[in-house]
Amino acid sequence: LCGKFQMFKFSKQTINGLLVCSSVFICGSCYCLNQKIQENLTKLPFHNRALELFSHHEKAVNALGSPVKIGAVRWYDLKKNYVNDHTCQWNLNVVGTKDAGVLVIRGKKVDNRWHLNLELQLEGVKQAYIIFEEPLSLDTKQEENQLKEEQHV
């Protein structure tokens, strides 16, 4: 058995070259995959709407300092960033010339429409600032009762 594998002897230089090439390929593939996921996440309808609402909120932009840079979604952090059929939450890092913080986007889908709440948490302040709060067409208890009635029918 050992005799068969002796014909595949590689020098240390060849093995090191293969390791470097495969490492570069794997890192490049992971980077491309991350970029593609980021691109797809930014195409979601509530994401664009939330950023539009945030950019039009003068007090938030002034508190951070213009221009404001918005960070990428950390899609692998499923406790802070998630999207399902009825709810979503994203934490986006925002950095301005004066301050930095986190833009928290929470949403609930009712009647095929996203209802968003935007909250800005600045780094130096423990208080969160509500930027935008969109009321739901039904309050939570009415919605729960309606769902229960539909299940019994």
Short mmCIF file of C-alpha atoms in Angstrom, two decimals, residues 5-58:
data_model
loop_
_atom_site.label_atom_id
_atom_site.label_comp_id
_atom_site.label_asym_id
_atom_site.label_seq_id
_atom_site.Cartn_x
_atom_site.Cartn_y
_atom_site.Cartn_z
CA PHE A 5 1.63 6.45 -2.75
CA GLN A 6 5.38 6.94 -3.04
CA MET A 7 5.03 7.98 -6.68
CA PHE A 8 3.13 11.11 -5.52
CA LYS A 9 6.00 12.73 -3.68
CA PHE A 10 5.87 16.52 -3.79
CA SER A 11 8.54 18.93 -2.71
CA LYS A 12 7.92 21.28 0.20
CA GLN A 13 7.93 24.17 -2.28
CA THR A 14 5.12 22.61 -4.30
CA ILE A 15 3.04 21.87 -1.22
CA ASN A 16 3.55 25.40 0.11
CA GLY A 17 2.58 26.82 -3.28
CA LEU A 18 -0.60 24.73 -3.31
CA LEU A 19 -1.45 25.86 0.23
CA VAL A 20 -0.98 29.53 -0.68
CA CYS A 21 -3.04 29.22 -3.87
CA SER A 22 -5.86 27.35 -2.15
CA SER A 23 -5.88 29.86 0.74
CA VAL A 24 -6.14 32.78 -1.69
CA PHE A 25 -8.94 31.01 -3.57
CA ILE A 26 -10.91 30.28 -0.37
CA CYS A 27 -10.52 33.85 0.98
CA GLY A 28 -11.51 35.31 -2.39
CA SER A 29 -14.55 33.06 -2.59
CA CYS A 30 -15.67 34.04 0.92
CA TYR A 31 -15.24 37.72 0.09
CA CYS A 32 -17.26 37.39 -3.14
CA LEU A 33 -20.00 35.45 -1.32
CA ASN A 34 -20.20 38.12 1.39
CA GLN A 35 -20.43 40.89 -1.24
CA LYS A 36 -23.22 39.06 -3.07
CA ILE A 37 -25.17 38.54 0.17
CA GLN A 38 -24.76 42.25 1.04
CA GLU A 39 -25.99 43.21 -2.43
CA ASN A 40 -29.07 41.00 -2.08
CA LEU A 41 -29.85 42.31 1.42
CA THR A 42 -29.76 45.93 0.26
CA LYS A 43 -32.33 45.12 -2.42
CA LEU A 44 -34.98 44.23 0.18
CA PRO A 45 -37.78 46.82 0.14
CA PHE A 46 -37.75 47.72 3.83
CA HIS A 47 -33.99 48.30 3.80
CA ASN A 48 -34.15 51.01 1.15
CA ARG A 49 -37.18 52.62 2.76
CA ALA A 50 -35.53 52.69 6.18
CA LEU A 51 -32.37 54.30 4.82
CA GLU A 52 -34.44 56.88 2.96
CA LEU A 53 -36.34 57.75 6.15
CA PHE A 54 -33.08 57.96 8.10
CA SER A 55 -31.36 60.21 5.56
CA HIS A 56 -34.32 62.64 5.63
CA HIS A 57 -34.27 62.93 9.45
CA GLU A 58 -32.30 66.15 9.97
#
